[in-house]
PDB file of C-alpha atoms in Angstrom:
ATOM      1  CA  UNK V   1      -1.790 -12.364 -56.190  1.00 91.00           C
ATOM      2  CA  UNK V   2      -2.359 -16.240 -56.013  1.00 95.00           C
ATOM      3  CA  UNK V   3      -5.250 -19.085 -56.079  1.00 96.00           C
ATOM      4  CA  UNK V   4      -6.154 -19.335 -52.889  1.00 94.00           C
ATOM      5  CA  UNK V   5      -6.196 -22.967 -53.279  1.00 94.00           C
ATOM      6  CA  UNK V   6      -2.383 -22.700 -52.918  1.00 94.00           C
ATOM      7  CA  UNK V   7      -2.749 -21.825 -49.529  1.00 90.00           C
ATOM      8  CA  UNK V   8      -6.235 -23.180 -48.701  1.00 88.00           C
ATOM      9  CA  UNK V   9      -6.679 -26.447 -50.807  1.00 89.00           C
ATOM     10  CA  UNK V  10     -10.742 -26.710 -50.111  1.00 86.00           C
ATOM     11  CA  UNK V  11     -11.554 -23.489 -50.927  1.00 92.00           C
ATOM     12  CA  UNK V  12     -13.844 -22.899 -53.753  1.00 93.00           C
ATOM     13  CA  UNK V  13     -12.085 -21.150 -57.289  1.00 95.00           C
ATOM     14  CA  UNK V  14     -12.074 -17.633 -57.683  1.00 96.00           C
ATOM     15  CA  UNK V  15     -10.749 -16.715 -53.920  1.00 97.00           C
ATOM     16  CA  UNK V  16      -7.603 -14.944 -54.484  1.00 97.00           C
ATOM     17  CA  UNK V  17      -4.772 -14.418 -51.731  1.00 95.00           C
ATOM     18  CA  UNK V  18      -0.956 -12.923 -51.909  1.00 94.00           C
ATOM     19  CA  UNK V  19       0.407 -15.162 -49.134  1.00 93.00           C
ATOM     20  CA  UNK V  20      -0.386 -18.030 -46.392  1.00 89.00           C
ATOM     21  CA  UNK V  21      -0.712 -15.119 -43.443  1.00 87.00           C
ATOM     22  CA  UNK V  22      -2.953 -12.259 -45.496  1.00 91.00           C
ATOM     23  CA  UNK V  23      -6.361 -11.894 -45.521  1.00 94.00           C
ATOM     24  CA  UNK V  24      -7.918 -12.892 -48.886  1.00 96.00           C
ATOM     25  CA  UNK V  25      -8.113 -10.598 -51.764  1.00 97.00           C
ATOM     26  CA  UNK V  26     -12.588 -10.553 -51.196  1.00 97.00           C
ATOM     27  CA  UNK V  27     -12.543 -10.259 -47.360  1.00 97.00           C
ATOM     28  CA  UNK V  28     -10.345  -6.729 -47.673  1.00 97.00           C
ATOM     29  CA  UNK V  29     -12.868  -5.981 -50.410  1.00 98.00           C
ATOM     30  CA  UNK V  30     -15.838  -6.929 -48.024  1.00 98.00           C
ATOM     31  CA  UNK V  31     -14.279  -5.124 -45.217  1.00 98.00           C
ATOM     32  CA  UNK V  32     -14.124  -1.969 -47.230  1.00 98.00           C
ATOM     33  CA  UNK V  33     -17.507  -2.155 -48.122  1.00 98.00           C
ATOM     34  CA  UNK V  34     -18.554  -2.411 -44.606  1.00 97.00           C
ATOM     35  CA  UNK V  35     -16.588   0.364 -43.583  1.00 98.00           C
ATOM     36  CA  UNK V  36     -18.293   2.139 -46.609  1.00 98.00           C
ATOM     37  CA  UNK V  37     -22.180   1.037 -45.714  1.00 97.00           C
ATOM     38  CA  UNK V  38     -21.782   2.067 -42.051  1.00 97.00           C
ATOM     39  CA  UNK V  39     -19.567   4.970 -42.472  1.00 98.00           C
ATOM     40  CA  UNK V  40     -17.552   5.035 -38.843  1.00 98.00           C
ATOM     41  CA  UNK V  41     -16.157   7.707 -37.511  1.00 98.00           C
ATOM     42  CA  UNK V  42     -13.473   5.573 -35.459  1.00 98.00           C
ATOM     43  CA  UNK V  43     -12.232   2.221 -37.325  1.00 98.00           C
ATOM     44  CA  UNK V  44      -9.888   0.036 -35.156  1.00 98.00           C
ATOM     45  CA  UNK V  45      -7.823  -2.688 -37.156  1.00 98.00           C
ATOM     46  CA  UNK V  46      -5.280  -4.899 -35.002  1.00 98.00           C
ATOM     47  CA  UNK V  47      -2.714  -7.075 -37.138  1.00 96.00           C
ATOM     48  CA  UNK V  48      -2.464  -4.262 -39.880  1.00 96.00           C
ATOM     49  CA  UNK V  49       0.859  -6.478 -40.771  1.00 92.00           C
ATOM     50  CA  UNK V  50       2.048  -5.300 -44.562  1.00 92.00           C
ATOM     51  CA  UNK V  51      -1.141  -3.271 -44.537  1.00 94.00           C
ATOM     52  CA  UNK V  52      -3.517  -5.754 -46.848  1.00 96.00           C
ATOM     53  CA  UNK V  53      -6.782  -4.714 -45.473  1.00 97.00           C
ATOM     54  CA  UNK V  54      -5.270  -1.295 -44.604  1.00 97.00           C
ATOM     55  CA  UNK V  55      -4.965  -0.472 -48.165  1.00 97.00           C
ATOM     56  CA  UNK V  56      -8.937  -1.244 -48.910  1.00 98.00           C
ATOM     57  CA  UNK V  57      -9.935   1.344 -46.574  1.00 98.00           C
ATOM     58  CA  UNK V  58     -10.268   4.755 -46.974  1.00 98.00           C
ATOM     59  CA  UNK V  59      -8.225   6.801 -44.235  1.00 97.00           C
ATOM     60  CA  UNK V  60      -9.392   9.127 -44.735  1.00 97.00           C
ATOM     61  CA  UNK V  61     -13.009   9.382 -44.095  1.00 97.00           C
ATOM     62  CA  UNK V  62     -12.916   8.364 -40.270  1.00 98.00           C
ATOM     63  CA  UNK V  63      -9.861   8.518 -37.473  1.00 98.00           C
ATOM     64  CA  UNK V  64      -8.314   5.684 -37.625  1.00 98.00           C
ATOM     65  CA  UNK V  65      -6.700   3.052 -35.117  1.00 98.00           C
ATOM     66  CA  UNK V  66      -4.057   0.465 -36.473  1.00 98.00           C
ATOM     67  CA  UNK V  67      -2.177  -1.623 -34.169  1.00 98.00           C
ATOM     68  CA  UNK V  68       0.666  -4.292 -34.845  1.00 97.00           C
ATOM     69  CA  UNK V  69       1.902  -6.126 -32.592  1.00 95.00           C
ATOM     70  CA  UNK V  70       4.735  -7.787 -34.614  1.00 95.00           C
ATOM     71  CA  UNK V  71       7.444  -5.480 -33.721  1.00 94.00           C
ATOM     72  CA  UNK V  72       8.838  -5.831 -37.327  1.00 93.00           C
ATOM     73  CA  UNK V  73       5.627  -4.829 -39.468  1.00 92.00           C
ATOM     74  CA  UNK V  74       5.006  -1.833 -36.553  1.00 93.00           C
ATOM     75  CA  UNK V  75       4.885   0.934 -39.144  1.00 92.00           C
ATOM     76  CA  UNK V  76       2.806   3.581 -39.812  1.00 93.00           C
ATOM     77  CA  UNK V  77      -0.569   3.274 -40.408  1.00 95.00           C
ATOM     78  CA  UNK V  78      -0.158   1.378 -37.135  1.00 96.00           C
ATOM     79  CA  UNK V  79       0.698   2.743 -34.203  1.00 97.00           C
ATOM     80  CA  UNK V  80       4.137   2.591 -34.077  1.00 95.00           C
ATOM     81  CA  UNK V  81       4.852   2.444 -29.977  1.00 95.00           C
ATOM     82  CA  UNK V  82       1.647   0.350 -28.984  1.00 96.00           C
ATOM     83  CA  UNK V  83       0.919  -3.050 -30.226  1.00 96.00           C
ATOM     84  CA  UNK V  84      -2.543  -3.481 -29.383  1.00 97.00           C
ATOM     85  CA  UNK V  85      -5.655  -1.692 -27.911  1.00 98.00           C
ATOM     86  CA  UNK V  86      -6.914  -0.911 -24.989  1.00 98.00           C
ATOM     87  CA  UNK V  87     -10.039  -1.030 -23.609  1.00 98.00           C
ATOM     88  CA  UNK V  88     -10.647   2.769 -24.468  1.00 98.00           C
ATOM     89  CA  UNK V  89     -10.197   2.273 -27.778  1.00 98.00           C
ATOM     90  CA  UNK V  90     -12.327  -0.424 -28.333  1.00 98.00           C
ATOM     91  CA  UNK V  91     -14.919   1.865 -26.693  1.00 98.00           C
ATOM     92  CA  UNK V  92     -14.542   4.736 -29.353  1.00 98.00           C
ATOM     93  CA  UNK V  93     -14.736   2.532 -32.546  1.00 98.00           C
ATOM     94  CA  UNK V  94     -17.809   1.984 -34.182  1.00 98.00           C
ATOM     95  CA  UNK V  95     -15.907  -0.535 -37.048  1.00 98.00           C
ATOM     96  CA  UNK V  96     -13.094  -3.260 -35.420  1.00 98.00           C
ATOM     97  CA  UNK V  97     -11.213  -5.249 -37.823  1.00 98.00           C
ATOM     98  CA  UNK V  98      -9.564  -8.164 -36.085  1.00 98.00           C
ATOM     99  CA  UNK V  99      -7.093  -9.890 -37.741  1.00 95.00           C
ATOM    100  CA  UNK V 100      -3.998  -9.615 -35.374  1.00 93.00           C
ATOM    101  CA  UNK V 101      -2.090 -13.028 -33.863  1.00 90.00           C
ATOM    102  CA  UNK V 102      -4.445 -15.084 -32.476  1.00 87.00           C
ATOM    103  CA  UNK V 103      -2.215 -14.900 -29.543  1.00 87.00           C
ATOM    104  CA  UNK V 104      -3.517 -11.557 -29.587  1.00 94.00           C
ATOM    105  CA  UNK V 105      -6.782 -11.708 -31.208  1.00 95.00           C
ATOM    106  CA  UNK V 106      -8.596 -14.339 -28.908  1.00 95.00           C
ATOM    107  CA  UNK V 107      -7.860 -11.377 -26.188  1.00 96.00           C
ATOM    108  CA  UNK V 108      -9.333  -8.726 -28.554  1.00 97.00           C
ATOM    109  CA  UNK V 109     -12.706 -10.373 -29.136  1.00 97.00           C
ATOM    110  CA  UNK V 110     -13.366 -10.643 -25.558  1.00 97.00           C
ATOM    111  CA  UNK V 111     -12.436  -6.896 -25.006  1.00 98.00           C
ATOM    112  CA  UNK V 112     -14.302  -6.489 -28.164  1.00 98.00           C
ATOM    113  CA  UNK V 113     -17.318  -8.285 -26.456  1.00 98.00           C
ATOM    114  CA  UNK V 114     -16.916  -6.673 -23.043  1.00 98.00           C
ATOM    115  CA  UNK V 115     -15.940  -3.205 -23.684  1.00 97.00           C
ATOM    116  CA  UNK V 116     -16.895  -2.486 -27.538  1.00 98.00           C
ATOM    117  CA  UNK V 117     -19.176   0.597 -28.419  1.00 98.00           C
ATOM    118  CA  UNK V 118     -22.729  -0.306 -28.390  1.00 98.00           C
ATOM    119  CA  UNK V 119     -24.005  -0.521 -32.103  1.00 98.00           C
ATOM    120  CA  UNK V 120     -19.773  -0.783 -33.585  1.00 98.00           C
ATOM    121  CA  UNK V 121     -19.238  -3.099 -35.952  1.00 98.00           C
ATOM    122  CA  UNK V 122     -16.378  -6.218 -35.550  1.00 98.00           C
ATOM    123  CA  UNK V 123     -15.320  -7.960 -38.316  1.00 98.00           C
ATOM    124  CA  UNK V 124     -12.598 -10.943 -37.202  1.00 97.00           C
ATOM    125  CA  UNK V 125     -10.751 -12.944 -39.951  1.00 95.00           C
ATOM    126  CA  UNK V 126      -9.873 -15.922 -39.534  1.00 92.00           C
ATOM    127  CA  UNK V 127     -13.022 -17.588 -37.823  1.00 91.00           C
ATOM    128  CA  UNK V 128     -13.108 -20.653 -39.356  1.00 82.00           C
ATOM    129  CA  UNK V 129     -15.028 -22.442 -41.944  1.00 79.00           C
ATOM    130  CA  UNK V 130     -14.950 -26.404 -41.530  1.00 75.00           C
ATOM    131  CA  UNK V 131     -11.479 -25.844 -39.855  1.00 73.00           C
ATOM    132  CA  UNK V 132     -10.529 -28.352 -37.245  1.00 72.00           C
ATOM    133  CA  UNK V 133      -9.159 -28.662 -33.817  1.00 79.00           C
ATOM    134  CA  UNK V 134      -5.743 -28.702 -34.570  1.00 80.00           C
ATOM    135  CA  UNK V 135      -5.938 -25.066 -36.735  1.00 79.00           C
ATOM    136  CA  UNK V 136      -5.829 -21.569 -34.920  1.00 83.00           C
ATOM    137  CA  UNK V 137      -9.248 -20.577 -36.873  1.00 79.00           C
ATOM    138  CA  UNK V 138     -10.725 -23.137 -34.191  1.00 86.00           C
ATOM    139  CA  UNK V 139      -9.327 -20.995 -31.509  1.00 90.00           C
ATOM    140  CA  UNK V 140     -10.893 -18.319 -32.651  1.00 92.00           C
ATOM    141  CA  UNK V 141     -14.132 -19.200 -33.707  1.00 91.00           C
ATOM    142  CA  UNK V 142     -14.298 -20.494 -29.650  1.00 92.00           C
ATOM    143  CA  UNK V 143     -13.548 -16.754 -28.790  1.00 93.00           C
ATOM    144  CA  UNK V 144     -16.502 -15.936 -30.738  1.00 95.00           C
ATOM    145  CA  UNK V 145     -18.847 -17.816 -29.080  1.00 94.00           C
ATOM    146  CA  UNK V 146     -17.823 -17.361 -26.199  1.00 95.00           C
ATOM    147  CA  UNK V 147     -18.384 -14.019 -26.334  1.00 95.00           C
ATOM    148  CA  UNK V 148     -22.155 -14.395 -26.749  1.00 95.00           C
ATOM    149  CA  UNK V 149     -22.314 -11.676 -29.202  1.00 96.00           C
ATOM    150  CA  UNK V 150     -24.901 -13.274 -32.388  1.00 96.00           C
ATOM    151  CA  UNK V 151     -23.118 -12.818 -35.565  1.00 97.00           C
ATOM    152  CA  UNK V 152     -23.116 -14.165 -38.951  1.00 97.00           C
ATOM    153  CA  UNK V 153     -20.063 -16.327 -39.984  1.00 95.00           C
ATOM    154  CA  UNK V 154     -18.520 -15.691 -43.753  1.00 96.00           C
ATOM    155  CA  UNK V 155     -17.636 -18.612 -46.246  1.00 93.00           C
ATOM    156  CA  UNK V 156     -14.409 -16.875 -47.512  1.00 95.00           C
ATOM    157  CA  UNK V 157     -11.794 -19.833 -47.383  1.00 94.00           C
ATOM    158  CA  UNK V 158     -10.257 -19.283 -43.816  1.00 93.00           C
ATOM    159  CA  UNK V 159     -13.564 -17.807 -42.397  1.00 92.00           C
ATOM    160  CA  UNK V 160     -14.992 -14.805 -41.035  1.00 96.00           C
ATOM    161  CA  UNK V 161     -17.147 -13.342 -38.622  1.00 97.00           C
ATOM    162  CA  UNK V 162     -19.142  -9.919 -39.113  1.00 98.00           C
ATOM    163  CA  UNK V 163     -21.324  -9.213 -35.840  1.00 98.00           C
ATOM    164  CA  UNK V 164     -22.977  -5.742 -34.320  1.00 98.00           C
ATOM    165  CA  UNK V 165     -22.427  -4.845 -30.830  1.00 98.00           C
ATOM    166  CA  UNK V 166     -25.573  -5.123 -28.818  1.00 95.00           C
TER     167      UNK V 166
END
């Protein structure tokens, strides 16, 4: 693992990362906790990638749905003939980690929003924090709101988003 900084020169000391694309060493952390605290018994994570966040949770305490889309990193824990999910299983999770390609992931919050199970959990990386236009975390931060689902944005270096389906 790696200063953050080397990948995210404002962020504050102490955030630690292992590359420019992972999710940083304390989000994984808080999404374990979360998945601890509300103790789903379907979890939905989309970008599972080399697995960072994947390796926080515990598997097995819930049925769990991993999707890649990245052909390459489409391994087990993901799903390895579906990329993404559908609206059904947005419907059965009750905790949704999004952190897939925001080509993807701008898609998923608005499924999330439209289709989610009433009282799941989402948890999106990557939602900005002072970003500007010109960066991706803008993109999705504008998925956010426009899902008009109230949540509570994270200060972790590239941003988060934690929020409670209504």
């Amino acid at each position: 693992m790696v200063d953050e900084r080397t990948f995210t020169p404002w962020a504050a000391p102490g955030w630690e990362s292992w590359d420019a694309y992972s999710p940083e060493v304390g989000f994984c952390e808080f999404v374990a906790t979360m998945q601890r605290m509300t103790a789903p018994s379907v979890v939905l994570e989309t970008g599972v990638g080399v697995g960072r966040v994947t390796g926080f949770l515990n598997l097995d305490a819930c049925t769990y749905l991993g999707f890649e889309h990245d052909p390459r990193f489409r391994i087990p824990p993901a799903d390895p003939d579906r990329p993404g999910p559908d609206a059904e299983d947005m419907g059965r999770a009750d905790l949704v980690i999004l952190d897939s390609d925001p080509s993807q992931r701008l898609d998923e919050i608005a499924m999330w929003a439209e289709c989610g199970k009433s009282g799941s959990v989402c948890v999106v990386h990557d939602a900005g924090n002072g970003h500007g236009v010109g960066y991706v975390h803008h993109q999705v931060r504008q998925a956010i709101e426009a899902s008009r689902i109230i949540g509570v944005y994270l200060s972790n270096p590239r941003g988060g988003w934690v929020a409670q389906h209504p």
